Every structure is written in structure tokens, then in C-alpha cells.
PDB file of C-alpha atoms in Angstrom:
ATOM      1  CA  UNK T  23       3.229  -0.039  -6.669  1.00  0.00           C
ATOM      2  CA  UNK T  24       1.863  -0.407  -3.141  1.00  0.00           C
ATOM      3  CA  UNK T  25       5.354   0.807  -1.441  1.00  0.00           C
ATOM      4  CA  UNK T  26       4.587   4.313  -3.708  1.00  0.00           C
ATOM      5  CA  UNK T  27       1.076   4.800  -2.427  1.00  0.00           C
ATOM      6  CA  UNK T  28       2.102   4.581   1.168  1.00  0.00           C
ATOM      7  CA  UNK T  29       5.275   6.871   0.480  1.00  0.00           C
ATOM      8  CA  UNK T  30       2.466   9.466  -1.112  1.00  0.00           C
ATOM      9  CA  UNK T  31       0.654   9.325   2.261  1.00  0.00           C
ATOM     10  CA  UNK T  32       4.153  10.358   3.954  1.00  0.00           C
ATOM     11  CA  UNK T  33       4.933  13.245   1.676  1.00  0.00           C
ATOM     12  CA  UNK T  34       1.661  14.686   2.930  1.00  0.00           C
ATOM     13  CA  UNK T  35       2.944  14.226   6.487  1.00  0.00           C
ATOM     14  CA  UNK T  36       6.380  15.917   5.889  1.00  0.00           C
ATOM     15  CA  UNK T  37       4.509  19.290   4.938  1.00  0.00           C
ATOM     16  CA  UNK T  38       1.639  18.807   7.284  1.00  0.00           C
ATOM     17  CA  UNK T  39       4.026  18.743  10.202  1.00  0.00           C
ATOM     18  CA  UNK T  40       6.062  21.568  10.283  1.00  0.00           C
ATOM     19  CA  UNK T  41       2.319  23.669  11.257  1.00  0.00           C
ATOM     20  CA  UNK T  42       1.254  21.305  13.400  1.00  0.00           C
ATOM     21  CA  UNK T  43       4.988  21.385  15.555  1.00  0.00           C
ATOM     22  CA  UNK T  44       4.024  25.033  15.263  1.00  0.00           C
ATOM     23  CA  UNK T  45       0.839  25.555  16.424  1.00  0.00           C
ATOM     24  CA  UNK T  46       1.305  23.745  19.616  1.00  0.00           C
ATOM     25  CA  UNK T  47       4.666  24.869  20.575  1.00  0.00           C
ATOM     26  CA  UNK T  48       3.798  28.782  19.724  1.00  0.00           C
ATOM     27  CA  UNK T  49       0.638  28.922  21.108  1.00  0.00           C
ATOM     28  CA  UNK T  50       2.019  26.304  24.340  1.00  0.00           C
ATOM     29  CA  UNK T  51       3.913  28.972  25.760  1.00  0.00           C
ATOM     30  CA  UNK T  52       7.246  27.369  24.819  1.00  0.00           C
ATOM     31  CA  UNK T  53       8.309  29.925  22.092  1.00  0.00           C
ATOM     32  CA  UNK T  54       9.242  33.545  22.487  1.00  0.00           C
ATOM     33  CA  UNK T  55       9.243  36.477  20.155  1.00  0.00           C
ATOM     34  CA  UNK T  56      10.327  39.750  20.476  1.00  0.00           C
ATOM     35  CA  UNK T  57       8.104  42.873  19.038  1.00  0.00           C
ATOM     36  CA  UNK T  58       5.676  41.770  16.108  1.00  0.00           C
ATOM     37  CA  UNK T  59       6.406  40.205  13.102  1.00  0.00           C
ATOM     38  CA  UNK T  60       4.445  40.112   9.796  1.00  0.00           C
ATOM     39  CA  UNK T  61       4.811  36.039   9.183  1.00  0.00           C
ATOM     40  CA  UNK T  62       1.500  34.151   9.816  1.00  0.00           C
ATOM     41  CA  UNK T  63       3.229  32.101  12.043  1.00  0.00           C
ATOM     42  CA  UNK T  64       2.779  35.122  15.035  1.00  0.00           C
ATOM     43  CA  UNK T  65      -0.751  34.412  14.911  1.00  0.00           C
ATOM     44  CA  UNK T  66      -0.529  31.794  17.013  1.00  0.00           C
ATOM     45  CA  UNK T  67       2.237  33.305  19.250  1.00  0.00           C
ATOM     46  CA  UNK T  68      -0.617  36.458  19.660  1.00  0.00           C
ATOM     47  CA  UNK T  69      -3.740  34.234  19.799  1.00  0.00           C
ATOM     48  CA  UNK T  70      -5.281  36.123  16.511  1.00  0.00           C
ATOM     49  CA  UNK T  71      -5.639  33.468  14.506  1.00  0.00           C
ATOM     50  CA  UNK T  72      -7.262  34.592  11.347  1.00  0.00           C
ATOM     51  CA  UNK T  73      -9.379  31.873   8.798  1.00  0.00           C
ATOM     52  CA  UNK T  74      -7.110  33.220   5.959  1.00  0.00           C
ATOM     53  CA  UNK T  75      -3.773  31.936   7.644  1.00  0.00           C
ATOM     54  CA  UNK T  76      -1.779  30.350   4.738  1.00  0.00           C
ATOM     55  CA  UNK T  77       0.135  28.030   7.781  1.00  0.00           C
ATOM     56  CA  UNK T  78      -3.210  27.048   8.986  1.00  0.00           C
ATOM     57  CA  UNK T  79      -4.504  26.528   6.444  1.00  0.00           C
ATOM     58  CA  UNK T  80      -1.315  24.034   5.194  1.00  0.00           C
ATOM     59  CA  UNK T  81      -1.964  22.036   8.295  1.00  0.00           C
ATOM     60  CA  UNK T  82      -5.603  21.067   7.496  1.00  0.00           C
ATOM     61  CA  UNK T  83      -4.759  20.981   3.581  1.00  0.00           C
ATOM     62  CA  UNK T  84      -2.384  18.385   3.987  1.00  0.00           C
ATOM     63  CA  UNK T  85      -3.742  16.556   6.918  1.00  0.00           C
ATOM     64  CA  UNK T  86      -6.949  15.912   5.150  1.00  0.00           C
ATOM     65  CA  UNK T  87      -4.662  14.577   1.765  1.00  0.00           C
ATOM     66  CA  UNK T  88      -2.693  12.585   4.017  1.00  0.00           C
ATOM     67  CA  UNK T  89      -6.418  11.016   5.193  1.00  0.00           C
ATOM     68  CA  UNK T  90      -7.491  10.495   2.111  1.00  0.00           C
ATOM     69  CA  UNK T  91      -4.814   9.149   0.429  1.00  0.00           C
ATOM     70  CA  UNK T  92      -4.243   6.312   3.960  1.00  0.00           C
ATOM     71  CA  UNK T  93      -8.579   5.877   2.601  1.00  0.00           C
ATOM     72  CA  UNK T  94      -7.924   5.019  -0.349  1.00  0.00           C
ATOM     73  CA  UNK T  95      -5.814   2.702  -0.240  1.00  0.00           C
ATOM     74  CA  UNK T  96      -7.428   1.257   2.267  1.00  0.00           C
ATOM     75  CA  UNK T  97     -10.151   1.412   0.652  1.00  0.00           C
ATOM     76  CA  UNK T  98      -7.885  -0.670  -2.759  1.00  0.00           C
ATOM     77  CA  UNK T  99      -6.408  -2.969  -0.963  1.00  0.00           C
ATOM     78  CA  UNK T 100      -7.877  -6.172   0.364  1.00  0.00           C
ATOM     79  CA  UNK T 101      -6.447  -7.387   3.459  1.00  0.00           C
ATOM     80  CA  UNK T 102      -5.322 -10.985   4.271  1.00  0.00           C
ATOM     81  CA  UNK T 103      -3.268 -11.438   0.871  1.00  0.00           C
ATOM     82  CA  UNK T 104       0.089 -11.251   2.705  1.00  0.00           C
ATOM     83  CA  UNK T 105       1.447 -10.318   5.799  1.00  0.00           C
ATOM     84  CA  UNK T 106       3.648  -7.668   4.006  1.00  0.00           C
ATOM     85  CA  UNK T 107       0.314  -6.075   2.600  1.00  0.00           C
ATOM     86  CA  UNK T 108      -1.160  -6.116   5.970  1.00  0.00           C
ATOM     87  CA  UNK T 109       1.668  -4.396   7.537  1.00  0.00           C
ATOM     88  CA  UNK T 110       0.881  -1.432   4.647  1.00  0.00           C
ATOM     89  CA  UNK T 111      -2.224  -1.471   5.620  1.00  0.00           C
ATOM     90  CA  UNK T 112      -1.801  -1.448   9.433  1.00  0.00           C
ATOM     91  CA  UNK T 113       0.538   1.898   8.444  1.00  0.00           C
ATOM     92  CA  UNK T 114      -2.496   3.778   7.119  1.00  0.00           C
ATOM     93  CA  UNK T 115      -4.842   2.597   9.962  1.00  0.00           C
ATOM     94  CA  UNK T 116      -2.257   3.993  12.418  1.00  0.00           C
ATOM     95  CA  UNK T 117      -1.502   7.660  10.217  1.00  0.00           C
ATOM     96  CA  UNK T 118      -5.157   8.104   9.952  1.00  0.00           C
ATOM     97  CA  UNK T 119      -5.645   7.179  13.586  1.00  0.00           C
ATOM     98  CA  UNK T 120      -2.339   9.759  13.900  1.00  0.00           C
ATOM     99  CA  UNK T 121      -3.705  12.651  11.671  1.00  0.00           C
ATOM    100  CA  UNK T 122      -7.593  12.370  13.556  1.00  0.00           C
ATOM    101  CA  UNK T 123      -5.748  12.371  16.810  1.00  0.00           C
ATOM    102  CA  UNK T 124      -3.940  16.307  16.323  1.00  0.00           C
ATOM    103  CA  UNK T 125      -6.850  17.261  14.161  1.00  0.00           C
ATOM    104  CA  UNK T 126      -9.320  16.782  17.217  1.00  0.00           C
ATOM    105  CA  UNK T 127      -7.143  18.032  20.005  1.00  0.00           C
ATOM    106  CA  UNK T 128      -6.058  21.155  17.672  1.00  0.00           C
ATOM    107  CA  UNK T 129      -9.949  22.012  16.184  1.00  0.00           C
ATOM    108  CA  UNK T 130     -12.626  20.111  18.902  1.00  0.00           C
ATOM    109  CA  UNK T 131     -12.847  21.170  22.260  1.00  0.00           C
ATOM    110  CA  UNK T 132     -11.002  19.112  24.986  1.00  0.00           C
ATOM    111  CA  UNK T 133     -13.001  15.735  25.662  1.00  0.00           C
ATOM    112  CA  UNK T 134     -14.147  16.501  28.861  1.00  0.00           C
ATOM    113  CA  UNK T 135     -16.446  18.636  27.783  1.00  0.00           C
ATOM    114  CA  UNK T 136     -19.705  17.453  26.520  1.00  0.00           C
ATOM    115  CA  UNK T 137     -17.554  15.349  23.832  1.00  0.00           C
ATOM    116  CA  UNK T 138     -20.766  14.047  22.748  1.00  0.00           C
ATOM    117  CA  UNK T 139     -22.144  17.667  21.603  1.00  0.00           C
ATOM    118  CA  UNK T 140     -19.249  19.777  20.955  1.00  0.00           C
ATOM    119  CA  UNK T 141     -17.833  19.052  17.577  1.00  0.00           C
ATOM    120  CA  UNK T 142     -14.274  18.053  16.367  1.00  0.00           C
ATOM    121  CA  UNK T 143     -13.706  17.758  12.925  1.00  0.00           C
ATOM    122  CA  UNK T 144     -15.607  16.055   9.915  1.00  0.00           C
ATOM    123  CA  UNK T 145     -14.619  12.360   9.379  1.00  0.00           C
ATOM    124  CA  UNK T 146     -13.723  11.185   5.854  1.00  0.00           C
ATOM    125  CA  UNK T 147     -13.014   7.365   5.939  1.00  0.00           C
ATOM    126  CA  UNK T 148     -12.968   4.884   3.244  1.00  0.00           C
ATOM    127  CA  UNK T 149     -16.781   4.506   2.916  1.00  0.00           C
ATOM    128  CA  UNK T 150     -17.149   8.189   2.226  1.00  0.00           C
ATOM    129  CA  UNK T 151     -18.193   8.710  -0.978  1.00  0.00           C
ATOM    130  CA  UNK T 152     -17.710  11.473  -2.999  1.00  0.00           C
ATOM    131  CA  UNK T 153     -21.107  13.282  -2.527  1.00  0.00           C
ATOM    132  CA  UNK T 154     -20.775  12.983   1.311  1.00  0.00           C
ATOM    133  CA  UNK T 155     -17.118  14.104   1.263  1.00  0.00           C
ATOM    134  CA  UNK T 156     -18.239  17.530  -0.650  1.00  0.00           C
ATOM    135  CA  UNK T 157     -20.745  18.095   2.205  1.00  0.00           C
ATOM    136  CA  UNK T 158     -19.178  16.577   5.295  1.00  0.00           C
ATOM    137  CA  UNK T 159     -20.400  18.492   8.590  1.00  0.00           C
ATOM    138  CA  UNK T 160     -18.052  17.662  11.270  1.00  0.00           C
ATOM    139  CA  UNK T 161     -18.581  15.489  13.875  1.00  0.00           C
ATOM    140  CA  UNK T 162     -18.535  14.935  17.316  1.00  0.00           C
ATOM    141  CA  UNK T 163     -15.328  15.066  19.345  1.00  0.00           C
ATOM    142  CA  UNK T 164     -16.538  11.500  20.555  1.00  0.00           C
ATOM    143  CA  UNK T 165     -17.201  10.074  17.450  1.00  0.00           C
ATOM    144  CA  UNK T 166     -13.567  11.375  16.486  1.00  0.00           C
ATOM    145  CA  UNK T 167     -12.018   9.535  19.655  1.00  0.00           C
ATOM    146  CA  UNK T 168     -14.026   6.388  18.261  1.00  0.00           C
ATOM    147  CA  UNK T 169     -12.603   6.743  14.913  1.00  0.00           C
ATOM    148  CA  UNK T 170      -8.955   6.789  16.304  1.00  0.00           C
ATOM    149  CA  UNK T 171      -9.626   4.179  18.590  1.00  0.00           C
ATOM    150  CA  UNK T 172     -11.056   1.696  15.914  1.00  0.00           C
ATOM    151  CA  UNK T 173      -8.064   2.778  13.606  1.00  0.00           C
ATOM    152  CA  UNK T 174      -5.069   1.702  16.572  1.00  0.00           C
ATOM    153  CA  UNK T 175      -6.631  -1.160  16.971  1.00  0.00           C
ATOM    154  CA  UNK T 176      -6.688  -2.312  12.994  1.00  0.00           C
ATOM    155  CA  UNK T 177      -3.072  -0.831  13.190  1.00  0.00           C
ATOM    156  CA  UNK T 178      -1.985  -3.324  16.054  1.00  0.00           C
ATOM    157  CA  UNK T 179      -3.542  -5.939  14.669  1.00  0.00           C
ATOM    158  CA  UNK T 180      -2.048  -5.286  10.736  1.00  0.00           C
ATOM    159  CA  UNK T 181       1.205  -4.343  12.451  1.00  0.00           C
ATOM    160  CA  UNK T 182       1.784  -7.365  14.691  1.00  0.00           C
ATOM    161  CA  UNK T 183       5.084  -8.377  14.844  1.00  0.00           C
ATOM    162  CA  UNK T 184       6.146  -6.109  12.196  1.00  0.00           C
ATOM    163  CA  UNK T 185       9.673  -4.708  12.454  1.00  0.00           C
ATOM    164  CA  UNK T 186      10.010  -1.342  10.132  1.00  0.00           C
ATOM    165  CA  UNK T 187      12.717  -1.079   7.776  1.00  0.00           C
ATOM    166  CA  UNK T 188      12.493   3.157   7.963  1.00  0.00           C
ATOM    167  CA  UNK T 189      12.481   5.105  10.703  1.00  0.00           C
ATOM    168  CA  UNK T 190       9.565   6.761   9.278  1.00  0.00           C
ATOM    169  CA  UNK T 191       7.261   3.633   9.432  1.00  0.00           C
ATOM    170  CA  UNK T 192       5.139   2.616  12.871  1.00  0.00           C
ATOM    171  CA  UNK T 193       5.860  -0.251  14.745  1.00  0.00           C
ATOM    172  CA  UNK T 194       3.221  -1.665  17.212  1.00  0.00           C
ATOM    173  CA  UNK T 195       5.527   0.500  20.291  1.00  0.00           C
ATOM    174  CA  UNK T 196       4.774   3.470  18.143  1.00  0.00           C
ATOM    175  CA  UNK T 197       0.361   2.053  18.032  1.00  0.00           C
ATOM    176  CA  UNK T 198       0.684   1.760  21.641  1.00  0.00           C
ATOM    177  CA  UNK T 199       2.158   4.996  22.748  1.00  0.00           C
ATOM    178  CA  UNK T 200      -0.664   7.358  20.807  1.00  0.00           C
ATOM    179  CA  UNK T 201      -3.086   4.903  21.999  1.00  0.00           C
ATOM    180  CA  UNK T 202      -1.415   6.005  25.668  1.00  0.00           C
ATOM    181  CA  UNK T 203      -1.763   9.615  24.710  1.00  0.00           C
ATOM    182  CA  UNK T 204      -5.397   8.848  23.195  1.00  0.00           C
ATOM    183  CA  UNK T 205      -6.345   7.559  26.441  1.00  0.00           C
ATOM    184  CA  UNK T 206      -5.002  10.122  28.452  1.00  0.00           C
ATOM    185  CA  UNK T 207      -7.187  12.482  26.976  1.00  0.00           C
ATOM    186  CA  UNK T 208     -10.286  10.160  27.306  1.00  0.00           C
ATOM    187  CA  UNK T 209      -9.593   9.653  30.902  1.00  0.00           C
ATOM    188  CA  UNK T 210     -12.848  11.199  32.038  1.00  0.00           C
ATOM    189  CA  UNK T 211     -15.016   8.781  29.650  1.00  0.00           C
ATOM    190  CA  UNK T 212     -17.366   6.501  31.385  1.00  0.00           C
TER     191      UNK T 212
END
């Protein structure tokens, strides 16, 4: 069922959210540790991230699994069948836009630093073929923000009038909150 597919997207967020939160909090000087540690999160506090950090790998892997699942649902389900189905599509567009928002901020340079030249993250959508996904270079920061805004516009459209039945589901208020964060980063966009 469609609900089971959507629950699969949210299941990815559960594993993704812990390292996402720690990435920002630890590196943002909001945590204090005395001495040293062998835990992979110590790399976030000490600013010495290595490519084989499994916690950072989880952030990447589970985020892209969520993006892939949301994109697959968007590809599989035809819009306009019913308000309920469109609401589910709105959830998928929101989740995908949210994941890209956190990814571009974690792996790309700040928007004000040449967003048309600096690289963000690879973009995978419902239109990306398996062949394209296997050799998918990083998009520019600007291109990633364009996708985020496009996904949020679709989420806003499909979630209009929707009242979430669970606290994990987004509403238009949640969409507007992410719009505000995105546009704060885009303040220098002409």
C-alpha cells in the first residue's frame, strides 16, 4: 500500500536524523567533551573528519535512501487521483526537499560563496535513470537549491488543506518553515 511505502521513507529518516543532529551540534560548539574519545563522533567535535567515518556514512547513505524512496514513490504514483494520494505525494516532495536542504548545507559551501560554481551534492529525482545514478556528479549549490524550492512548491500545493494525523507528517506550516530556512540561506540571491 501507499502508506507502507511512505512509512519506508520515514524509516530512513529515523536512522538519518541522529548523525544529522550530531553533525550540526557537535561541530557547532554546542557540546563539550573532556579529553578524547575513540567514538566516530569525536571527529565532529575535533573537526578531523575522515572518509571512513561510519557515522558520517550513515548520514549520507540513509539520507540518499530516503531521497530514492521518495523519488520512487513520486515516479510510481500519478498525481490528481485523489486528495489523499496527492497529500502522500506532498509528503514525499517535502521529505526530499528537506533532505537536500540538510545535505547541501553539510556538503556544499555556503550559498553566498559562488553558488553557481561551488559544488553541492548529486541530485537524484524520479527522472534519474539507474545508469545516470551510477555516474552522477555533484550538482552546483545553486542547482540543489533550485530543486529544494521546486520540491517545496510541490509539497505546498499537495499538502494544502491537509491535516496531519501523525506528528511525523508535514503540514503546510512545516513546509513554510523550511521555505523560511532556505530563503534565509538564499538572502543574497539576485
